[in-house]
PDB file of C-alpha atoms in Angstrom:
ATOM      1  CA  MET A   1      13.163  -4.919  -2.402  1.00  0.00           C
ATOM      2  CA  ALA A   2      11.820  -4.609   1.144  1.00  0.00           C
ATOM      3  CA  THR A   3      10.268  -1.365   2.313  1.00  0.00           C
ATOM      4  CA  THR A   4      10.920  -0.367   5.927  1.00  0.00           C
ATOM      5  CA  ILE A   5       8.114   1.114   7.989  1.00  0.00           C
ATOM      6  CA  GLU A   6       8.917   1.915  11.584  1.00  0.00           C
ATOM      7  CA  PRO A   7       6.028   3.599  13.409  1.00  0.00           C
ATOM      8  CA  THR A   8       6.596   5.844  16.393  1.00  0.00           C
ATOM      9  CA  SER A   9       4.225   7.649  18.661  1.00  0.00           C
ATOM     10  CA  PRO A  10       4.566  10.304  21.353  1.00  0.00           C
ATOM     11  CA  SER A  11       4.354   7.543  23.985  1.00  0.00           C
ATOM     12  CA  THR A  12       7.339   5.653  22.509  1.00  0.00           C
ATOM     13  CA  LEU A  13       9.542   8.607  21.577  1.00  0.00           C
ATOM     14  CA  GLY A  14      12.499   8.913  23.877  1.00  0.00           C
ATOM     15  CA  THR A  15      12.296   5.319  25.078  1.00  0.00           C
ATOM     16  CA  ARG A  16      14.573   2.606  23.796  1.00  0.00           C
ATOM     17  CA  ARG A  17      12.748  -0.555  22.825  1.00  0.00           C
ATOM     18  CA  THR A  18      14.175  -3.481  21.011  1.00  0.00           C
ATOM     19  CA  ALA A  19      12.458  -3.743  17.659  1.00  0.00           C
ATOM     20  CA  SER A  20      11.682  -7.192  16.337  1.00  0.00           C
ATOM     21  CA  PRO A  21      11.575  -7.569  12.575  1.00  0.00           C
ATOM     22  CA  LEU A  22       8.390  -8.738  10.904  1.00  0.00           C
ATOM     23  CA  VAL A  23       8.784  -9.374   7.191  1.00  0.00           C
ATOM     24  CA  TRP A  24       5.928 -10.322   4.870  1.00  0.00           C
ATOM     25  CA  GLN A  25       5.462  -9.926   1.091  1.00  0.00           C
ATOM     26  CA  GLY A  26       8.242  -7.374   0.696  1.00  0.00           C
ATOM     27  CA  LEU A  27       7.291  -5.237   3.696  1.00  0.00           C
ATOM     28  CA  ARG A  28       9.666  -5.086   6.648  1.00  0.00           C
ATOM     29  CA  LEU A  29       8.357  -3.732   9.937  1.00  0.00           C
ATOM     30  CA  GLY A  30      10.386  -3.035  13.053  1.00  0.00           C
ATOM     31  CA  VAL A  31       7.898  -3.591  15.897  1.00  0.00           C
ATOM     32  CA  PRO A  32       8.199  -3.801  19.676  1.00  0.00           C
ATOM     33  CA  GLY A  33       8.914  -7.312  20.908  1.00  0.00           C
ATOM     34  CA  GLU A  34       5.664  -7.291  22.910  1.00  0.00           C
ATOM     35  CA  TRP A  35       3.580  -7.069  19.731  1.00  0.00           C
ATOM     36  CA  SER A  36       2.523 -10.234  17.928  1.00  0.00           C
ATOM     37  CA  PRO A  37       0.779 -10.780  14.601  1.00  0.00           C
ATOM     38  CA  VAL A  38      -2.862 -11.719  15.148  1.00  0.00           C
ATOM     39  CA  LYS A  39      -3.944 -11.652  11.520  1.00  0.00           C
ATOM     40  CA  ILE A  40      -1.910 -11.944   8.324  1.00  0.00           C
ATOM     41  CA  GLU A  41      -3.586 -12.297   4.953  1.00  0.00           C
ATOM     42  CA  GLY A  42      -2.972 -11.612   1.309  1.00  0.00           C
ATOM     43  CA  ASP A  43      -0.046 -11.691  -1.062  1.00  0.00           C
ATOM     44  CA  PHE A  44       2.369  -9.244  -2.667  1.00  0.00           C
ATOM     45  CA  ASP A  45      -0.415  -7.479  -4.587  1.00  0.00           C
ATOM     46  CA  LYS A  46      -2.866  -6.959  -1.742  1.00  0.00           C
ATOM     47  CA  GLY A  47      -2.909  -7.807   1.942  1.00  0.00           C
ATOM     48  CA  PHE A  48      -3.247  -6.916   5.601  1.00  0.00           C
ATOM     49  CA  ILE A  49      -1.323  -7.458   8.854  1.00  0.00           C
ATOM     50  CA  SER A  50      -2.750  -6.810  12.305  1.00  0.00           C
ATOM     51  CA  LEU A  51      -0.492  -6.689  15.381  1.00  0.00           C
ATOM     52  CA  ALA A  52      -1.534  -6.629  19.036  1.00  0.00           C
ATOM     53  CA  ASP A  53      -0.029  -6.776  22.479  1.00  0.00           C
ATOM     54  CA  LEU A  54      -1.663  -8.526  25.438  1.00  0.00           C
ATOM     55  CA  ASP A  55      -4.093  -5.630  25.955  1.00  0.00           C
ATOM     56  CA  ARG A  56      -5.308  -4.528  22.524  1.00  0.00           C
ATOM     57  CA  ASP A  57      -4.730  -4.002  18.819  1.00  0.00           C
ATOM     58  CA  ARG A  58      -1.654  -1.868  18.253  1.00  0.00           C
ATOM     59  CA  LEU A  59      -0.931  -1.663  14.525  1.00  0.00           C
ATOM     60  CA  GLY A  60      -2.593  -2.489  11.238  1.00  0.00           C
ATOM     61  CA  VAL A  61      -0.845  -2.429   7.870  1.00  0.00           C
ATOM     62  CA  ARG A  62      -2.737  -2.704   4.584  1.00  0.00           C
ATOM     63  CA  TRP A  63      -1.218  -2.624   1.088  1.00  0.00           C
ATOM     64  CA  GLN A  64      -2.378  -2.834  -2.484  1.00  0.00           C
ATOM     65  CA  THR A  65      -0.545  -2.748  -5.810  1.00  0.00           C
ATOM     66  CA  VAL A  66      -1.988  -0.143  -8.167  1.00  0.00           C
ATOM     67  CA  SER A  67      -1.768   0.662 -11.868  1.00  0.00           C
ATOM     68  CA  THR A  68       1.266   2.525 -13.139  1.00  0.00           C
ATOM     69  CA  LYS A  69      -1.142   5.077 -14.636  1.00  0.00           C
ATOM     70  CA  ALA A  70      -2.695   5.923 -11.263  1.00  0.00           C
ATOM     71  CA  ASP A  71      -2.075   9.357  -9.733  1.00  0.00           C
ATOM     72  CA  PRO A  72      -0.209   8.740  -6.421  1.00  0.00           C
ATOM     73  CA  VAL A  73      -1.391  11.987  -4.811  1.00  0.00           C
ATOM     74  CA  ALA A  74      -5.036  11.203  -5.602  1.00  0.00           C
ATOM     75  CA  LEU A  75      -4.644   7.595  -4.400  1.00  0.00           C
ATOM     76  CA  VAL A  76      -3.140   8.622  -1.069  1.00  0.00           C
ATOM     77  CA  SER A  77      -5.685  11.426  -0.563  1.00  0.00           C
ATOM     78  CA  THR A  78      -8.652   9.169  -1.333  1.00  0.00           C
ATOM     79  CA  ALA A  79      -7.353   6.407   0.932  1.00  0.00           C
ATOM     80  CA  MET A  80      -6.813   8.861   3.812  1.00  0.00           C
ATOM     81  CA  ARG A  81     -10.252  10.416   3.370  1.00  0.00           C
ATOM     82  CA  ASN A  82     -11.836   6.950   3.373  1.00  0.00           C
ATOM     83  CA  GLU A  83      -9.876   5.906   6.475  1.00  0.00           C
ATOM     84  CA  VAL A  84     -10.381   8.953   8.716  1.00  0.00           C
ATOM     85  CA  GLY A  85     -13.221  10.993   7.181  1.00  0.00           C
ATOM     86  CA  GLN A  86     -13.263  14.483   5.708  1.00  0.00           C
ATOM     87  CA  LEU A  87     -12.725  16.495   8.916  1.00  0.00           C
ATOM     88  CA  ALA A  88      -9.648  14.504   9.941  1.00  0.00           C
ATOM     89  CA  PHE A  89      -8.442  14.481   6.326  1.00  0.00           C
ATOM     90  CA  ASP A  90      -8.481  18.300   6.394  1.00  0.00           C
ATOM     91  CA  GLU A  91      -6.170  18.131   9.450  1.00  0.00           C
ATOM     92  CA  SER A  92      -3.811  15.606   7.877  1.00  0.00           C
ATOM     93  CA  ILE A  93      -0.439  16.630   6.498  1.00  0.00           C
ATOM     94  CA  GLU A  94       0.853  15.786   3.016  1.00  0.00           C
ATOM     95  CA  ARG A  95       4.509  14.820   2.844  1.00  0.00           C
ATOM     96  CA  GLN A  96       6.866  14.455  -0.101  1.00  0.00           C
ATOM     97  CA  PRO A  97       9.197  11.893   1.451  1.00  0.00           C
ATOM     98  CA  ASP A  98      12.531  10.721   0.125  1.00  0.00           C
ATOM     99  CA  GLY A  99      13.535   7.240  -0.910  1.00  0.00           C
ATOM    100  CA  ASP A 100      10.900   4.740  -1.987  1.00  0.00           C
ATOM    101  CA  TRP A 101       7.910   6.944  -1.183  1.00  0.00           C
ATOM    102  CA  SER A 102       6.566   9.309  -3.844  1.00  0.00           C
ATOM    103  CA  VAL A 103       3.947  10.872  -1.623  1.00  0.00           C
ATOM    104  CA  ALA A 104       2.568  10.265   1.860  1.00  0.00           C
ATOM    105  CA  ARG A 105      -0.044  11.694   4.168  1.00  0.00           C
ATOM    106  CA  LEU A 106      -0.162  11.633   7.996  1.00  0.00           C
ATOM    107  CA  TYR A 107      -3.004  12.132  10.427  1.00  0.00           C
ATOM    108  CA  VAL A 108      -2.200  12.204  14.151  1.00  0.00           C
ATOM    109  CA  GLU A 109      -5.122  11.928  16.563  1.00  0.00           C
ATOM    110  CA  PRO A 110      -4.893  15.046  18.754  1.00  0.00           C
ATOM    111  CA  GLU A 111      -6.409  13.418  21.849  1.00  0.00           C
ATOM    112  CA  PRO A 112      -5.436   9.821  22.632  1.00  0.00           C
ATOM    113  CA  PRO A 113      -6.813   7.238  22.834  1.00  0.00           C
ATOM    114  CA  GLY A 114      -7.262   7.210  19.131  1.00  0.00           C
ATOM    115  CA  ARG A 115      -5.429   6.170  16.051  1.00  0.00           C
ATOM    116  CA  ASP A 116      -2.706   7.732  13.994  1.00  0.00           C
ATOM    117  CA  VAL A 117      -2.798   7.014  10.263  1.00  0.00           C
ATOM    118  CA  TRP A 118       0.021   7.179   7.722  1.00  0.00           C
ATOM    119  CA  ILE A 119      -0.636   6.396   4.057  1.00  0.00           C
ATOM    120  CA  GLY A 120       2.040   6.405   1.384  1.00  0.00           C
ATOM    121  CA  TYR A 121       2.674   5.365  -2.190  1.00  0.00           C
ATOM    122  CA  SER A 122       5.889   3.534  -3.081  1.00  0.00           C
ATOM    123  CA  HIS A 123       6.943   4.164  -6.675  1.00  0.00           C
ATOM    124  CA  ARG A 124       9.408   1.288  -6.427  1.00  0.00           C
ATOM    125  CA  THR A 125       6.800  -1.383  -5.562  1.00  0.00           C
ATOM    126  CA  ARG A 126       3.756   0.456  -7.052  1.00  0.00           C
ATOM    127  CA  ARG A 127       1.913  -0.132  -3.780  1.00  0.00           C
ATOM    128  CA  ILE A 128      -0.172   2.104  -1.610  1.00  0.00           C
ATOM    129  CA  VAL A 129       0.512   1.272   2.051  1.00  0.00           C
ATOM    130  CA  GLN A 130      -1.705   2.239   4.989  1.00  0.00           C
ATOM    131  CA  VAL A 131      -0.380   2.106   8.547  1.00  0.00           C
ATOM    132  CA  VAL A 132      -2.815   2.583  11.439  1.00  0.00           C
ATOM    133  CA  TYR A 133      -1.315   2.906  14.920  1.00  0.00           C
ATOM    134  CA  HIS A 134      -3.714   2.612  17.841  1.00  0.00           C
ATOM    135  CA  ALA A 135      -2.488   5.198  20.337  1.00  0.00           C
TER     136      ALA A 135
END
């Protein structure tokens, strides 16, 4: 089963772009047509995709399958803390999303340029997924 991740940012809200599908190892991303994969590695259990436009890196997606005994809230919290640090972690927001995601956490950089980070755990695929958008 594919999991859909469609990132948005304040700069793209309200504009209509044609999303191009990028599908790899059960993940399905809708990304702007100007973005191209520059690095793809891994398999279903663990991997990474990096996308860029002509100017810079735009999006990174990392995933890893975890044990069924793992605590999703702790996994997501630890991954967010490791990605953005304690101060930004304290500003991040925990979400209890619907659908495939058991728990997720979001950090939005208050002053661009920066990076927005979303990390979630899919109970359906048993994967923790990290999405980093370079704003």
